[in-house]
Amino acid sequence: MSRPEQMKIAIIGGTGQLGFGLAIRLAKTYSVTIGSRDVPKATAAATKASAVARVSIGAKSNPEAADACDIAILAVPDLPSADLLASMAPNLMEKLVISPIVPMVFKDGLFSIAISGESAAERVAKSLPMAKVAGAFHTVPAARLAKPEEPLDYDVLVTAESRAVFDQVSRVVSSVGKLRPLYAGPLSASRMTESITPTLINVERLNKMKTPSIKIV
Ligand SMILES: NC(=O)c1ccc[n+]([C@@H]2O[C@H](COP(=O)([O-])OP(=O)(O)OC[C@H]3O[C@@H](n4cnc5c(N)ncnc54)[C@H](OP(=O)(O)O)[C@@H]3O)[C@@H](O)[C@H]2O)c1
């Protein structure tokens, strides 16, 4: 396996808020490519992110970014469509795929998880059966990632089917600020970890806080 600094991370949907923040942080350690449904949009985002990170960040279509990577992060809203996942499935076989996805709805003054039953990470794993899917980064605010001076002294709950996959995700998480990865169990625990994000947003709104995250003591 390549050394971490040579490993390639594709951020699928990397033109969005979370993707931008992760790109500028991860580019300090990894070779990062921003993926998009629209290559000129990816190029514009990569130019902006490269200027902030002061290191070159690449841009490709989502399937091309998935093909060229060692690790993919699915920074897309809600659940990726079956078409999007199917378009990338052959390119992600045997690779680590990290889902930060939190499908949310706002109803009766509160945010909550949008889907019943399965988590987003489990659905992704079903659509990418040959990939090593893990859940992480759900509680790291994009606005804080985007400020390079923010230390990010938070915990990141990681779900993965095995400790070996958790260890791989841990290396990625630990490369970002002071983030501390903690194993939260197999993918079947993802619904619990994903549901912390709407809780945090409700706490933020109800207590006039700004982009809270979590630290377990
Ligand atoms: N924002 C945060 O603070 C934060 C923190 C933790 C976790 N998350 C989770 O991370 C994910 C991304 O969040 P975000 O705030 O970055 O989202 P976002 O800015 O709304 O969207 C990210 C990107 O997803 C792509 N996209 C949008 N609709 C799509 C579709 N139907 N199919 C495929 N791609 C689509 C778009 O890229 P292109 O148009 O370029 O393809 C967009 O720029 C979400 O699941 C969110 O719950 C967010």
PDB file of C-alpha atoms and ligand atoms in Angstrom:
ATOM      1  CA  MET A   1       0.000   0.000   0.000  1.00  0.00           C
ATOM      2  CA  SER A   2       1.186   3.550  -0.724  1.00  0.00           C
ATOM      3  CA  ARG A   3       2.407   5.799   2.060  1.00  0.00           C
ATOM      4  CA  PRO A   4      -0.375   8.122   3.315  1.00  0.00           C
ATOM      5  CA  GLU A   5       1.054  11.183   1.621  1.00  0.00           C
ATOM      6  CA  GLN A   6       0.962   9.388  -1.703  1.00  0.00           C
ATOM      7  CA  MET A   7      -2.554   8.052  -1.281  1.00  0.00           C
ATOM      8  CA  LYS A   8      -5.269   9.593  -3.391  1.00  0.00           C
ATOM      9  CA  ILE A   9      -8.562  10.765  -1.921  1.00  0.00           C
ATOM     10  CA  ALA A  10     -11.534  11.589  -4.146  1.00  0.00           C
ATOM     11  CA  ILE A  11     -14.197  13.799  -2.628  1.00  0.00           C
ATOM     12  CA  ILE A  12     -17.379  12.951  -4.505  1.00  0.00           C
ATOM     13  CA  GLY A  13     -19.591  16.050  -4.488  1.00  0.00           C
ATOM     14  CA  GLY A  14     -16.503  17.923  -3.318  1.00  0.00           C
ATOM     15  CA  THR A  15     -17.864  21.201  -4.697  1.00  0.00           C
ATOM     16  CA  GLY A  16     -20.153  21.569  -1.668  1.00  0.00           C
ATOM     17  CA  GLN A  17     -19.524  22.915   1.817  1.00  0.00           C
ATOM     18  CA  LEU A  18     -18.252  19.742   3.476  1.00  0.00           C
ATOM     19  CA  GLY A  19     -16.220  18.775   0.423  1.00  0.00           C
ATOM     20  CA  PHE A  20     -14.447  22.127   0.353  1.00  0.00           C
ATOM     21  CA  GLY A  21     -13.516  21.934   4.036  1.00  0.00           C
ATOM     22  CA  LEU A  22     -12.311  18.336   3.789  1.00  0.00           C
ATOM     23  CA  ALA A  23     -10.362  19.067   0.600  1.00  0.00           C
ATOM     24  CA  ILE A  24      -8.321  21.893   2.100  1.00  0.00           C
ATOM     25  CA  ARG A  25      -7.589  19.905   5.269  1.00  0.00           C
ATOM     26  CA  LEU A  26      -6.819  16.539   3.673  1.00  0.00           C
ATOM     27  CA  ALA A  27      -4.635  18.074   0.947  1.00  0.00           C
ATOM     28  CA  LYS A  28      -1.937  18.632   3.584  1.00  0.00           C
ATOM     29  CA  THR A  29      -1.417  14.839   3.752  1.00  0.00           C
ATOM     30  CA  TYR A  30      -3.080  13.275   0.721  1.00  0.00           C
ATOM     31  CA  SER A  31      -3.368  13.845  -3.007  1.00  0.00           C
ATOM     32  CA  VAL A  32      -6.936  15.184  -3.157  1.00  0.00           C
ATOM     33  CA  THR A  33      -9.290  15.373  -6.135  1.00  0.00           C
ATOM     34  CA  ILE A  34     -12.647  17.111  -6.072  1.00  0.00           C
ATOM     35  CA  GLY A  35     -15.337  15.213  -7.957  1.00  0.00           C
ATOM     36  CA  SER A  36     -18.523  16.679  -9.371  1.00  0.00           C
ATOM     37  CA  ARG A  37     -21.339  15.907 -11.790  1.00  0.00           C
ATOM     38  CA  ASP A  38     -20.012  18.927 -13.688  1.00  0.00           C
ATOM     39  CA  VAL A  39     -16.255  19.087 -14.413  1.00  0.00           C
ATOM     40  CA  PRO A  40     -16.017  22.911 -14.809  1.00  0.00           C
ATOM     41  CA  LYS A  41     -17.690  23.216 -11.399  1.00  0.00           C
ATOM     42  CA  ALA A  42     -15.119  20.799  -9.935  1.00  0.00           C
ATOM     43  CA  THR A  43     -12.305  22.794 -11.553  1.00  0.00           C
ATOM     44  CA  ALA A  44     -13.588  26.077 -10.090  1.00  0.00           C
ATOM     45  CA  ALA A  45     -13.890  24.497  -6.615  1.00  0.00           C
ATOM     46  CA  ALA A  46     -10.431  22.923  -6.877  1.00  0.00           C
ATOM     47  CA  THR A  47      -8.865  26.258  -7.883  1.00  0.00           C
ATOM     48  CA  LYS A  48     -10.431  27.940  -4.847  1.00  0.00           C
ATOM     49  CA  ALA A  49      -9.495  25.092  -2.495  1.00  0.00           C
ATOM     50  CA  SER A  50      -5.914  24.948  -3.837  1.00  0.00           C
ATOM     51  CA  ALA A  51      -5.467  28.656  -3.098  1.00  0.00           C
ATOM     52  CA  VAL A  52      -6.618  28.185   0.504  1.00  0.00           C
ATOM     53  CA  ALA A  53      -4.675  24.942   1.091  1.00  0.00           C
ATOM     54  CA  ARG A  54      -1.601  26.231  -0.778  1.00  0.00           C
ATOM     55  CA  VAL A  55      -1.235  22.874  -2.450  1.00  0.00           C
ATOM     56  CA  SER A  56      -2.604  21.606  -5.741  1.00  0.00           C
ATOM     57  CA  ILE A  57      -6.023  19.926  -5.572  1.00  0.00           C
ATOM     58  CA  GLY A  58      -7.322  18.093  -8.646  1.00  0.00           C
ATOM     59  CA  ALA A  59     -10.727  18.137 -10.334  1.00  0.00           C
ATOM     60  CA  LYS A  60     -12.563  15.387 -12.220  1.00  0.00           C
ATOM     61  CA  SER A  61     -16.027  14.019 -12.906  1.00  0.00           C
ATOM     62  CA  ASN A  62     -17.299  11.862 -10.042  1.00  0.00           C
ATOM     63  CA  PRO A  63     -16.695   8.524 -11.849  1.00  0.00           C
ATOM     64  CA  GLU A  64     -13.206   9.609 -12.988  1.00  0.00           C
ATOM     65  CA  ALA A  65     -12.310  10.771  -9.489  1.00  0.00           C
ATOM     66  CA  ALA A  66     -13.584   7.453  -8.081  1.00  0.00           C
ATOM     67  CA  ASP A  67     -11.542   5.523 -10.635  1.00  0.00           C
ATOM     68  CA  ALA A  68      -8.295   7.350  -9.818  1.00  0.00           C
ATOM     69  CA  CYS A  69      -8.574   7.260  -6.008  1.00  0.00           C
ATOM     70  CA  ASP A  70      -7.523   4.940  -3.195  1.00  0.00           C
ATOM     71  CA  ILE A  71     -10.162   6.353  -0.836  1.00  0.00           C
ATOM     72  CA  ALA A  72     -13.478   8.064  -1.688  1.00  0.00           C
ATOM     73  CA  ILE A  73     -15.512  10.361   0.556  1.00  0.00           C
ATOM     74  CA  LEU A  74     -19.172  10.717  -0.457  1.00  0.00           C
ATOM     75  CA  ALA A  75     -19.798  14.391   0.379  1.00  0.00           C
ATOM     76  CA  VAL A  76     -23.238  14.478  -1.223  1.00  0.00           C
ATOM     77  CA  PRO A  77     -26.536  15.564   0.309  1.00  0.00           C
ATOM     78  CA  ASP A  78     -29.005  12.972   1.526  1.00  0.00           C
ATOM     79  CA  LEU A  79     -28.726   9.571  -0.048  1.00  0.00           C
ATOM     80  CA  PRO A  80     -26.757   9.341  -3.265  1.00  0.00           C
ATOM     81  CA  SER A  81     -28.994   8.255  -6.106  1.00  0.00           C
ATOM     82  CA  ALA A  82     -28.779   4.671  -7.287  1.00  0.00           C
ATOM     83  CA  ASP A  83     -27.518   6.055 -10.625  1.00  0.00           C
ATOM     84  CA  LEU A  84     -24.632   7.915  -8.984  1.00  0.00           C
ATOM     85  CA  LEU A  85     -23.579   4.891  -6.942  1.00  0.00           C
ATOM     86  CA  ALA A  86     -23.958   2.533  -9.899  1.00  0.00           C
ATOM     87  CA  SER A  87     -21.820   4.843 -12.057  1.00  0.00           C
ATOM     88  CA  MET A  88     -19.001   4.628  -9.515  1.00  0.00           C
ATOM     89  CA  ALA A  89     -19.379   1.034  -8.258  1.00  0.00           C
ATOM     90  CA  PRO A  90     -16.884  -0.561 -10.705  1.00  0.00           C
ATOM     91  CA  ASN A  91     -14.345   2.149  -9.856  1.00  0.00           C
ATOM     92  CA  LEU A  92     -14.669   1.726  -6.094  1.00  0.00           C
ATOM     93  CA  MET A  93     -14.247  -2.045  -5.811  1.00  0.00           C
ATOM     94  CA  GLU A  94     -12.048  -3.001  -2.821  1.00  0.00           C
ATOM     95  CA  LYS A  95     -11.569   0.694  -1.965  1.00  0.00           C
ATOM     96  CA  LEU A  96     -12.336   2.517   1.275  1.00  0.00           C
ATOM     97  CA  VAL A  97     -15.507   4.603   0.888  1.00  0.00           C
ATOM     98  CA  ILE A  98     -16.334   7.022   3.713  1.00  0.00           C
ATOM     99  CA  SER A  99     -19.908   8.236   4.138  1.00  0.00           C
ATOM    100  CA  PRO A 100     -20.403  11.487   6.083  1.00  0.00           C
ATOM    101  CA  ILE A 101     -24.010  11.543   4.798  1.00  0.00           C
ATOM    102  CA  VAL A 102     -26.766  12.605   7.157  1.00  0.00           C
ATOM    103  CA  PRO A 103     -30.204  12.461   5.523  1.00  0.00           C
ATOM    104  CA  MET A 104     -32.239  15.044   7.447  1.00  0.00           C
ATOM    105  CA  VAL A 105     -35.721  16.558   7.488  1.00  0.00           C
ATOM    106  CA  PHE A 106     -37.053  19.611   9.304  1.00  0.00           C
ATOM    107  CA  LYS A 107     -40.506  19.118  10.803  1.00  0.00           C
ATOM    108  CA  ASP A 108     -42.401  20.759  13.661  1.00  0.00           C
ATOM    109  CA  GLY A 109     -39.425  22.942  14.537  1.00  0.00           C
ATOM    110  CA  LEU A 110     -36.915  20.099  14.804  1.00  0.00           C
ATOM    111  CA  PHE A 111     -34.382  18.404  12.570  1.00  0.00           C
ATOM    112  CA  SER A 112     -34.417  14.628  12.536  1.00  0.00           C
ATOM    113  CA  ILE A 113     -33.170  11.709  10.452  1.00  0.00           C
ATOM    114  CA  ALA A 114     -35.100  11.512   7.183  1.00  0.00           C
ATOM    115  CA  ILE A 115     -35.182   7.797   6.602  1.00  0.00           C
ATOM    116  CA  SER A 116     -36.536   5.033   8.721  1.00  0.00           C
ATOM    117  CA  GLY A 117     -34.813   1.732   9.292  1.00  0.00           C
ATOM    118  CA  GLU A 118     -31.417   1.748   7.667  1.00  0.00           C
ATOM    119  CA  SER A 119     -28.712   4.382   7.880  1.00  0.00           C
ATOM    120  CA  ALA A 120     -27.236   6.184   4.896  1.00  0.00           C
ATOM    121  CA  ALA A 121     -23.978   4.254   5.364  1.00  0.00           C
ATOM    122  CA  GLU A 122     -25.796   0.904   5.219  1.00  0.00           C
ATOM    123  CA  ARG A 123     -27.612   1.919   2.057  1.00  0.00           C
ATOM    124  CA  VAL A 124     -24.341   2.998   0.475  1.00  0.00           C
ATOM    125  CA  ALA A 125     -22.770  -0.331   1.472  1.00  0.00           C
ATOM    126  CA  LYS A 126     -25.650  -2.219  -0.165  1.00  0.00           C
ATOM    127  CA  SER A 127     -25.099  -0.322  -3.418  1.00  0.00           C
ATOM    128  CA  LEU A 128     -21.318  -0.753  -3.262  1.00  0.00           C
ATOM    129  CA  PRO A 129     -21.005  -4.369  -2.046  1.00  0.00           C
ATOM    130  CA  MET A 130     -17.399  -4.707  -3.201  1.00  0.00           C
ATOM    131  CA  ALA A 131     -16.214  -1.547  -1.403  1.00  0.00           C
ATOM    132  CA  LYS A 132     -15.139  -1.127   2.225  1.00  0.00           C
ATOM    133  CA  VAL A 133     -17.799   1.338   3.393  1.00  0.00           C
ATOM    134  CA  ALA A 134     -17.474   3.256   6.665  1.00  0.00           C
ATOM    135  CA  GLY A 135     -19.313   6.157   8.294  1.00  0.00           C
ATOM    136  CA  ALA A 136     -17.387   9.188   9.648  1.00  0.00           C
ATOM    137  CA  PHE A 137     -17.215  13.005   9.806  1.00  0.00           C
ATOM    138  CA  HIS A 138     -20.981  13.439  10.451  1.00  0.00           C
ATOM    139  CA  THR A 139     -20.464  15.871  13.341  1.00  0.00           C
ATOM    140  CA  VAL A 140     -17.603  17.965  11.954  1.00  0.00           C
ATOM    141  CA  PRO A 141     -19.038  21.327  10.843  1.00  0.00           C
ATOM    142  CA  ALA A 142     -18.011  22.323   7.326  1.00  0.00           C
ATOM    143  CA  ALA A 143     -17.745  25.968   8.395  1.00  0.00           C
ATOM    144  CA  ARG A 144     -15.042  25.060  10.907  1.00  0.00           C
ATOM    145  CA  LEU A 145     -13.192  22.767   8.511  1.00  0.00           C
ATOM    146  CA  ALA A 146     -13.035  25.666   6.056  1.00  0.00           C
ATOM    147  CA  LYS A 147     -11.075  27.828   8.512  1.00  0.00           C
ATOM    148  CA  PRO A 148      -7.505  26.462   8.485  1.00  0.00           C
ATOM    149  CA  GLU A 149      -6.735  28.142  11.841  1.00  0.00           C
ATOM    150  CA  GLU A 150      -9.497  26.153  13.657  1.00  0.00           C
ATOM    151  CA  PRO A 151      -7.852  23.341  15.689  1.00  0.00           C
ATOM    152  CA  LEU A 152     -10.884  20.982  15.429  1.00  0.00           C
ATOM    153  CA  ASP A 153     -10.400  19.424  18.855  1.00  0.00           C
ATOM    154  CA  TYR A 154     -13.406  17.097  18.424  1.00  0.00           C
ATOM    155  CA  ASP A 155     -14.216  13.411  18.413  1.00  0.00           C
ATOM    156  CA  VAL A 156     -15.368  11.642  15.257  1.00  0.00           C
ATOM    157  CA  LEU A 157     -17.497   8.532  15.658  1.00  0.00           C
ATOM    158  CA  VAL A 158     -16.613   5.940  13.048  1.00  0.00           C
ATOM    159  CA  THR A 159     -18.690   2.936  12.015  1.00  0.00           C
ATOM    160  CA  ALA A 160     -17.047   0.150  10.054  1.00  0.00           C
ATOM    161  CA  GLU A 161     -17.518  -3.585   9.655  1.00  0.00           C
ATOM    162  CA  SER A 162     -14.070  -4.393  11.033  1.00  0.00           C
ATOM    163  CA  ARG A 163     -11.312  -2.911  13.154  1.00  0.00           C
ATOM    164  CA  ALA A 164      -9.050  -3.107  10.107  1.00  0.00           C
ATOM    165  CA  VAL A 165     -11.372  -0.779   8.165  1.00  0.00           C
ATOM    166  CA  PHE A 166     -11.711   1.449  11.244  1.00  0.00           C
ATOM    167  CA  ASP A 167      -7.891   1.722  11.375  1.00  0.00           C
ATOM    168  CA  GLN A 168      -7.849   2.885   7.757  1.00  0.00           C
ATOM    169  CA  VAL A 169     -10.532   5.513   8.424  1.00  0.00           C
ATOM    170  CA  SER A 170      -8.700   6.556  11.600  1.00  0.00           C
ATOM    171  CA  ARG A 171      -5.629   7.531   9.624  1.00  0.00           C
ATOM    172  CA  VAL A 172      -7.743   9.817   7.435  1.00  0.00           C
ATOM    173  CA  VAL A 173      -9.629  11.360  10.377  1.00  0.00           C
ATOM    174  CA  SER A 174      -6.457  11.864  12.449  1.00  0.00           C
ATOM    175  CA  SER A 175      -4.829  13.774   9.610  1.00  0.00           C
ATOM    176  CA  VAL A 176      -7.391  16.586  10.019  1.00  0.00           C
ATOM    177  CA  GLY A 177      -6.613  19.056  12.813  1.00  0.00           C
ATOM    178  CA  LYS A 178      -6.968  17.481  16.242  1.00  0.00           C
ATOM    179  CA  LEU A 179      -9.850  15.195  15.282  1.00  0.00           C
ATOM    180  CA  ARG A 180      -9.880  11.986  17.326  1.00  0.00           C
ATOM    181  CA  PRO A 181     -11.463   8.919  15.698  1.00  0.00           C
ATOM    182  CA  LEU A 182     -13.464   6.634  18.008  1.00  0.00           C
ATOM    183  CA  TYR A 183     -14.844   3.264  16.976  1.00  0.00           C
ATOM    184  CA  ALA A 184     -18.648   3.255  17.339  1.00  0.00           C
ATOM    185  CA  GLY A 185     -19.306  -0.252  16.009  1.00  0.00           C
ATOM    186  CA  PRO A 186     -20.308  -1.907  12.741  1.00  0.00           C
ATOM    187  CA  LEU A 187     -22.358  -0.233  10.020  1.00  0.00           C
ATOM    188  CA  SER A 188     -25.556  -1.293  11.803  1.00  0.00           C
ATOM    189  CA  ALA A 189     -24.660   1.352  14.438  1.00  0.00           C
ATOM    190  CA  SER A 190     -24.573   4.113  11.796  1.00  0.00           C
ATOM    191  CA  ARG A 191     -28.156   5.148  12.333  1.00  0.00           C
ATOM    192  CA  MET A 192     -27.195   6.150  15.878  1.00  0.00           C
ATOM    193  CA  THR A 193     -24.059   8.028  14.838  1.00  0.00           C
ATOM    194  CA  GLU A 194     -25.850   9.775  11.938  1.00  0.00           C
ATOM    195  CA  SER A 195     -28.641  10.920  14.256  1.00  0.00           C
ATOM    196  CA  ILE A 196     -26.218  12.936  16.414  1.00  0.00           C
ATOM    197  CA  THR A 197     -26.005  15.579  13.682  1.00  0.00           C
ATOM    198  CA  PRO A 198     -29.688  16.647  13.695  1.00  0.00           C
ATOM    199  CA  THR A 199     -29.489  16.636  17.501  1.00  0.00           C
ATOM    200  CA  LEU A 200     -26.496  18.978  17.366  1.00  0.00           C
ATOM    201  CA  ILE A 201     -28.281  21.295  14.938  1.00  0.00           C
ATOM    202  CA  ASN A 202     -31.349  21.403  17.190  1.00  0.00           C
ATOM    203  CA  VAL A 203     -29.113  22.206  20.189  1.00  0.00           C
ATOM    204  CA  GLU A 204     -27.366  24.876  18.123  1.00  0.00           C
ATOM    205  CA  ARG A 205     -30.642  26.549  17.175  1.00  0.00           C
ATOM    206  CA  LEU A 206     -32.312  26.257  20.569  1.00  0.00           C
ATOM    207  CA  ASN A 207     -29.312  27.510  22.545  1.00  0.00           C
ATOM    208  CA  LYS A 208     -27.963  30.073  20.072  1.00  0.00           C
ATOM    209  CA  MET A 209     -24.673  28.225  19.716  1.00  0.00           C
ATOM    210  CA  LYS A 210     -22.428  28.346  16.667  1.00  0.00           C
ATOM    211  CA  THR A 211     -21.511  25.148  14.790  1.00  0.00           C
ATOM    212  CA  PRO A 212     -21.195  22.815  17.812  1.00  0.00           C
ATOM    213  CA  SER A 213     -19.453  19.481  17.535  1.00  0.00           C
ATOM    214  CA  ILE A 214     -18.782  16.642  20.007  1.00  0.00           C
ATOM    215  CA  LYS A 215     -16.047  15.539  22.380  1.00  0.00           C
ATOM    216  CA  ILE A 216     -16.532  12.520  24.614  1.00  0.00           C
ATOM    217  CA  VAL A 217     -14.984  12.789  28.093  1.00  0.00           C
TER     218      VAL A 217
HETATM  219  N1  LIG B   1     -22.203  20.845   5.805  1.00  0.00           N
HETATM  220  C1  LIG B   1     -21.779  20.304   6.941  1.00  0.00           C
HETATM  221  O1  LIG B   1     -21.389  21.004   7.901  1.00  0.00           O
HETATM  222  C2  LIG B   1     -21.775  18.808   7.098  1.00  0.00           C
HETATM  223  C3  LIG B   1     -21.122  18.240   8.202  1.00  0.00           C
HETATM  224  C4  LIG B   1     -21.118  16.847   8.335  1.00  0.00           C
HETATM  225  C5  LIG B   1     -21.758  16.044   7.390  1.00  0.00           C
HETATM  226  N2  LIG B   1     -22.394  16.634   6.338  1.00  0.00           N
HETATM  227  C6  LIG B   1     -23.033  15.767   5.341  1.00  0.00           C
HETATM  228  O2  LIG B   1     -22.175  15.770   4.205  1.00  0.00           O
HETATM  229  C7  LIG B   1     -22.935  15.717   3.001  1.00  0.00           C
HETATM  230  C8  LIG B   1     -22.575  16.915   2.142  1.00  0.00           C
HETATM  231  O3  LIG B   1     -22.934  18.091   2.822  1.00  0.00           O
HETATM  232  P1  LIG B   1     -22.771  19.528   2.132  1.00  0.00           P
HETATM  233  O4  LIG B   1     -23.241  20.516   3.121  1.00  0.00           O
HETATM  234  O5  LIG B   1     -21.396  19.667   1.557  1.00  0.00           O
HETATM  235  O6  LIG B   1     -23.827  19.405   0.937  1.00  0.00           O
HETATM  236  P2  LIG B   1     -24.086  20.353  -0.297  1.00  0.00           P
HETATM  237  O7  LIG B   1     -23.134  21.505  -0.259  1.00  0.00           O
HETATM  238  O8  LIG B   1     -25.544  20.655  -0.339  1.00  0.00           O
HETATM  239  O9  LIG B   1     -23.795  19.391  -1.547  1.00  0.00           O
HETATM  240  C9  LIG B   1     -22.562  18.806  -1.822  1.00  0.00           C
HETATM  241  C10 LIG B   1     -22.473  18.493  -3.292  1.00  0.00           C
HETATM  242  O10 LIG B   1     -23.251  17.357  -3.616  1.00  0.00           O
HETATM  243  C11 LIG B   1     -23.502  17.370  -5.022  1.00  0.00           C
HETATM  244  N3  LIG B   1     -24.912  16.993  -5.254  1.00  0.00           N
HETATM  245  C12 LIG B   1     -26.020  17.697  -4.953  1.00  0.00           C
HETATM  246  N4  LIG B   1     -27.144  17.013  -5.286  1.00  0.00           N
HETATM  247  C13 LIG B   1     -26.713  15.841  -5.821  1.00  0.00           C
HETATM  248  C14 LIG B   1     -27.359  14.715  -6.377  1.00  0.00           C
HETATM  249  N5  LIG B   1     -28.700  14.631  -6.447  1.00  0.00           N
HETATM  250  N6  LIG B   1     -26.582  13.709  -6.849  1.00  0.00           N
HETATM  251  C15 LIG B   1     -25.244  13.768  -6.778  1.00  0.00           C
HETATM  252  N7  LIG B   1     -24.561  14.814  -6.282  1.00  0.00           N
HETATM  253  C16 LIG B   1     -25.286  15.831  -5.802  1.00  0.00           C
HETATM  254  C17 LIG B   1     -23.243  18.788  -5.507  1.00  0.00           C
HETATM  255  O11 LIG B   1     -22.064  18.729  -6.295  1.00  0.00           O
HETATM  256  P3  LIG B   1     -22.064  18.865  -7.902  1.00  0.00           P
HETATM  257  O12 LIG B   1     -23.242  19.723  -8.290  1.00  0.00           O
HETATM  258  O13 LIG B   1     -20.765  19.541  -8.146  1.00  0.00           O
HETATM  259  O14 LIG B   1     -22.130  17.480  -8.428  1.00  0.00           O
HETATM  260  C18 LIG B   1     -22.980  19.563  -4.232  1.00  0.00           C
HETATM  261  O15 LIG B   1     -22.022  20.585  -4.387  1.00  0.00           O
HETATM  262  C19 LIG B   1     -24.420  15.714   3.428  1.00  0.00           C
HETATM  263  O16 LIG B   1     -24.894  14.401   3.403  1.00  0.00           O
HETATM  264  C20 LIG B   1     -24.391  16.249   4.845  1.00  0.00           C
HETATM  265  O17 LIG B   1     -25.417  15.710   5.623  1.00  0.00           O
HETATM  266  C21 LIG B   1     -22.405  17.980   6.163  1.00  0.00           C
END
